[in-house]
Amino acid sequence: MRILLTADLHYNHPRGRGLAEDVIARMNQAGGDVLVVIGDTAAGDGDDLEQCLSRFRFEGPRLFVAGNHELWTRGPDSEVLWRESLPRRVTALGWQWLQTAPWIAPDRAVAIVGSIGWYDYTFAPDDLGIPSRFYRHKVSPGAARRLEAFKHLLEPADDIPAAAMEIVARWNDQRHVKLARSDSQFLDELETQLHGQLASLQDVPHLIAAIHHVPLAELLPPRHSATWDFVRAFLGSPRLGHLLLRYPNVRHLYCGHSHCRAEAHLGGVAAVNIGSGYRSKTFETLDL
């Protein structure tokens, strides 16, 4: 069995469309038995998602996992996208919405589970010393000083290191994702959902997990500038990764989101961050 996997095509992005079309063409030529797309294919508004997924020419099962960009909307509610619109649109194109139903091979020798994953600021570097309220609002202290809507976060000022005031960054989910609950609450729901799927598949000898956000610290990009280090808080959480590692039949784990390739072996799990981004696109081939 040959499984092709990619992530972060960002088809609605001007810099990403041509590169996405190129990697899709290469995947079409490579062929395989199962295709998995692991999030940030396109923003949820508009029809870029349909345009992108329709370019795949693939006879076998096509499996789709959403990313945070699929929840971006100019409207008032990402929940409608998440619960209703995206699953319906993806299914109408002949793809399987992997979030709520794993793909299982007819002989139950292999199964693939998927989740958008999310973040709970666990990956925020402690040495930045940034108080948690800034992560909850997805804005750094330096950016809060420049943006009137977030200046209230600067009080009290005595818990903000001087160096943190020089960090100017904002995570755009704050503006575009509207789920009406905290990031931790959303992650709780996702963890419960994934746990239920894994528990139902314990008789399947070979499980593959496709998680959009980074589920293990070993798959994070290296630390860089203080601004980039602030953003690490929103790259993922180890909660889903640790859950997956509890199941001995999970053999492979793939993620995306950080746009930086990484590999790790943890116990019996071969884990890969695919590493597609705005400047380059790639895909993985898994032969079983």
XYZ file of C-alpha atoms in Angstrom:
288
model
C 0.000 0.000 0.000
C 1.307 3.441 -0.946
C 0.040 6.472 0.978
C 0.723 10.023 -0.202
C 0.558 12.853 2.346
C 0.901 16.612 2.080
C 0.015 19.692 4.128
C -0.065 23.490 4.093
C -0.903 24.009 0.436
C -2.337 27.483 1.220
C -4.053 27.583 -2.139
C -5.713 30.957 -1.512
C -2.374 32.619 -0.812
C -0.817 34.458 -3.803
C 2.614 32.961 -3.107
C 1.232 29.489 -2.540
C -1.091 28.772 -5.442
C 1.435 28.054 -8.177
C 3.585 25.959 -5.843
C 0.494 24.056 -4.690
C -0.509 23.305 -8.266
C 2.987 22.024 -8.951
C 3.094 19.669 -5.967
C -0.422 18.415 -6.737
C 0.691 17.635 -10.301
C 3.662 15.713 -8.946
C 1.420 13.768 -6.576
C -0.983 12.972 -9.403
C 1.933 11.615 -11.396
C 3.337 9.630 -8.460
C 0.081 7.797 -7.866
C -0.739 5.676 -4.858
C -3.484 3.900 -2.956
C -4.517 6.512 -0.365
C -4.158 10.306 -0.358
C -4.082 12.437 2.818
C -4.136 16.247 2.948
C -3.323 17.525 6.436
C -4.689 21.022 6.842
C -4.248 24.632 5.735
C -5.344 23.802 2.220
C -7.227 27.112 1.933
C -9.192 29.550 4.058
C -12.757 28.485 4.752
C -14.386 31.463 3.034
C -14.765 31.406 -0.743
C -14.203 28.437 -3.056
C -10.408 28.129 -2.974
C -10.749 24.902 -1.014
C -12.881 23.366 -3.773
C -10.533 24.634 -6.470
C -7.547 23.072 -4.744
C -9.017 19.684 -3.879
C -10.529 19.343 -7.356
C -7.054 19.425 -8.900
C -6.160 16.035 -7.413
C -6.614 13.142 -9.845
C -6.723 10.159 -7.557
C -8.726 6.951 -7.789
C -8.243 5.722 -4.224
C -9.557 7.100 -0.930
C -8.926 10.811 -0.448
C -8.743 11.901 3.184
C -8.946 15.468 4.430
C -7.866 17.063 7.705
C -8.597 20.732 8.397
C -6.066 23.259 9.659
C -6.530 26.546 11.464
C -6.741 28.399 8.137
C -9.850 26.442 7.199
C -11.506 28.062 10.230
C -10.587 31.591 9.119
C -13.662 33.593 8.230
C -14.743 37.164 7.677
C -18.120 36.157 9.070
C -19.138 36.002 12.719
C -18.742 32.296 13.385
C -16.073 29.669 12.670
C -18.228 27.056 14.389
C -20.556 26.811 11.398
C -17.540 26.162 9.182
C -16.183 23.556 11.595
C -19.368 21.607 12.312
C -21.370 22.008 9.117
C -19.935 23.770 6.081
C -16.464 22.225 5.795
C -17.526 18.582 6.310
C -20.340 19.024 3.788
C -18.133 20.707 1.177
C -15.299 18.205 1.544
C -17.658 15.236 1.334
C -19.395 16.689 -1.719
C -16.040 16.620 -3.522
C -15.624 12.914 -2.790
C -13.198 13.309 0.104
C -13.504 11.817 3.586
C -13.675 14.244 6.520
C -11.135 12.465 8.695
C -11.855 14.477 11.825
C -14.973 12.520 12.712
C -14.410 9.163 11.021
C -11.122 7.273 10.610
C -10.309 5.585 7.341
C -10.026 1.825 7.765
C -8.673 -0.548 5.122
C -11.158 -3.255 4.093
C -9.068 -5.953 5.805
C -8.574 -3.772 8.943
C -4.807 -4.150 8.628
C -4.300 -0.378 8.390
C -6.257 2.646 9.589
C -5.685 6.399 9.463
C -6.958 8.803 12.113
C -6.906 12.558 11.748
C -7.374 15.726 13.752
C -6.908 19.433 13.280
C -5.041 19.423 16.600
C -4.688 22.795 18.326
C -2.559 24.731 20.787
C -2.639 25.461 24.503
C 0.561 27.595 24.710
C 2.543 24.673 26.161
C 5.257 25.292 23.591
C 5.723 28.931 24.684
C 9.337 29.294 25.872
C 9.464 29.970 29.607
C 12.564 32.108 29.269
C 10.637 34.798 27.388
C 8.793 35.489 30.628
C 5.630 36.599 28.829
C 2.491 36.397 31.025
C -0.196 33.975 29.869
C -2.759 36.721 29.194
C -0.787 37.763 26.106
C -0.892 34.241 24.698
C -4.622 34.001 25.369
C -5.120 37.172 23.324
C -2.517 36.044 20.729
C -0.604 39.287 20.859
C 2.892 40.015 22.185
C 3.625 42.773 24.716
C 5.301 44.959 22.097
C 2.331 44.632 19.766
C -0.111 45.306 22.615
C 1.658 48.610 23.260
C 0.960 49.625 19.644
C -2.645 48.385 19.423
C -5.290 50.265 21.374
C -7.534 47.205 21.759
C -4.844 45.342 23.701
C -3.276 48.065 25.851
C -5.218 46.790 28.873
C -2.932 43.727 28.812
C -0.025 45.960 29.869
C -1.461 46.322 33.365
C 0.057 45.317 35.660
C 3.337 46.191 33.990
C 5.594 44.791 36.695
C 5.236 41.189 35.432
C 6.400 41.979 31.875
C 10.149 41.669 31.231
C 11.683 44.642 29.438
C 12.891 42.372 26.615
C 9.333 41.171 26.029
C 8.256 44.715 25.236
C 10.526 44.567 22.201
C 8.668 41.563 20.766
C 6.109 42.728 18.209
C 3.959 39.857 16.928
C 0.330 38.909 16.533
C -1.118 35.492 15.758
C -3.833 36.016 13.139
C -6.146 33.322 14.500
C -7.117 36.032 16.996
C -8.759 37.981 14.187
C -10.001 35.208 11.916
C -10.952 32.177 14.063
C -14.165 32.640 16.066
C -14.991 29.504 18.050
C -16.561 31.151 21.136
C -14.478 29.081 23.547
C -10.939 29.006 24.786
C -8.130 27.279 22.950
C -7.785 24.847 25.850
C -11.488 23.986 25.747
C -11.308 23.334 22.020
C -8.276 21.102 22.542
C -10.173 19.212 25.258
C -12.887 18.387 22.707
C -10.355 17.286 20.125
C -8.510 15.074 22.593
C -11.737 13.352 23.652
C -12.697 12.798 20.025
C -9.317 11.340 19.060
C -9.220 9.152 22.165
C -12.548 7.614 21.185
C -11.296 6.796 17.695
C -8.058 5.259 18.954
C -9.901 3.145 21.504
C -12.153 1.762 18.762
C -9.176 0.747 16.607
C -7.064 -1.260 19.037
C -7.498 -4.386 16.918
C -5.969 -2.672 13.867
C -2.257 -3.568 13.795
C -1.029 -0.466 11.927
C -2.358 2.999 12.727
C -1.272 6.216 11.019
C -2.092 9.602 12.569
C -2.466 12.828 10.576
C -2.549 15.882 12.870
C -2.316 19.387 11.454
C -0.834 21.214 14.466
C 2.462 19.996 15.873
C 1.693 17.274 18.451
C 5.202 16.666 19.806
C 8.013 18.985 20.874
C 10.436 16.878 18.840
C 8.702 18.067 15.644
C 8.983 21.786 16.397
C 11.321 23.986 14.372
C 14.512 25.186 16.071
C 14.327 28.368 18.089
C 15.227 31.505 16.213
C 14.376 35.132 16.978
C 12.366 36.304 19.987
C 9.430 37.081 17.699
C 9.470 33.580 16.216
C 9.832 32.107 19.703
C 6.657 33.918 20.786
C 4.812 32.290 17.892
C 5.843 28.804 19.092
C 2.965 29.023 21.576
C 0.537 28.608 18.665
C 2.273 25.790 16.799
C 0.593 22.975 18.698
C 0.460 21.027 21.930
C 1.980 17.751 23.150
C -1.371 16.533 24.448
C -2.485 14.731 21.302
C 1.031 13.435 20.693
C 1.231 11.899 24.147
C -2.202 10.372 23.646
C -1.069 8.767 20.388
C 2.075 7.387 21.998
C -0.066 5.517 24.522
C -1.357 3.242 21.755
C 1.240 0.676 20.633
C -0.429 0.175 17.247
C 0.263 3.807 16.232
C 3.253 3.388 13.923
C 3.394 6.636 11.946
C 2.559 10.246 12.765
C 2.449 13.140 10.279
C 1.818 16.818 10.921
C 2.351 20.227 9.307
C 1.535 23.801 10.342
C 5.035 25.012 11.284
C 6.310 25.058 7.657
C 9.539 23.466 8.876
C 10.437 19.845 8.221
C 11.389 17.642 11.169
C 11.648 13.930 11.901
C 11.736 11.962 15.136
C 11.442 8.372 16.314
C 9.715 7.905 19.643
C 9.329 4.340 20.765
C 7.774 2.535 17.837
C 6.445 5.702 16.162
C 8.081 7.312 13.132
C 7.012 10.978 13.284
C 7.367 13.521 10.465
C 6.556 17.191 10.153
C 6.015 17.471 6.398
C 7.443 20.983 6.218
C 5.472 22.565 3.380
C 5.179 26.351 3.573
C 4.568 29.467 1.540
C 7.897 29.252 -0.279
C 7.991 25.540 -1.030
C 5.614 22.593 -1.091
C 6.368 18.934 -0.706
C 4.733 15.599 -0.025
C 5.580 12.372 1.729
C 5.290 8.825 0.432
C 4.675 5.994 2.874
C 4.948 2.484 1.470
C 3.560 -0.288 3.659
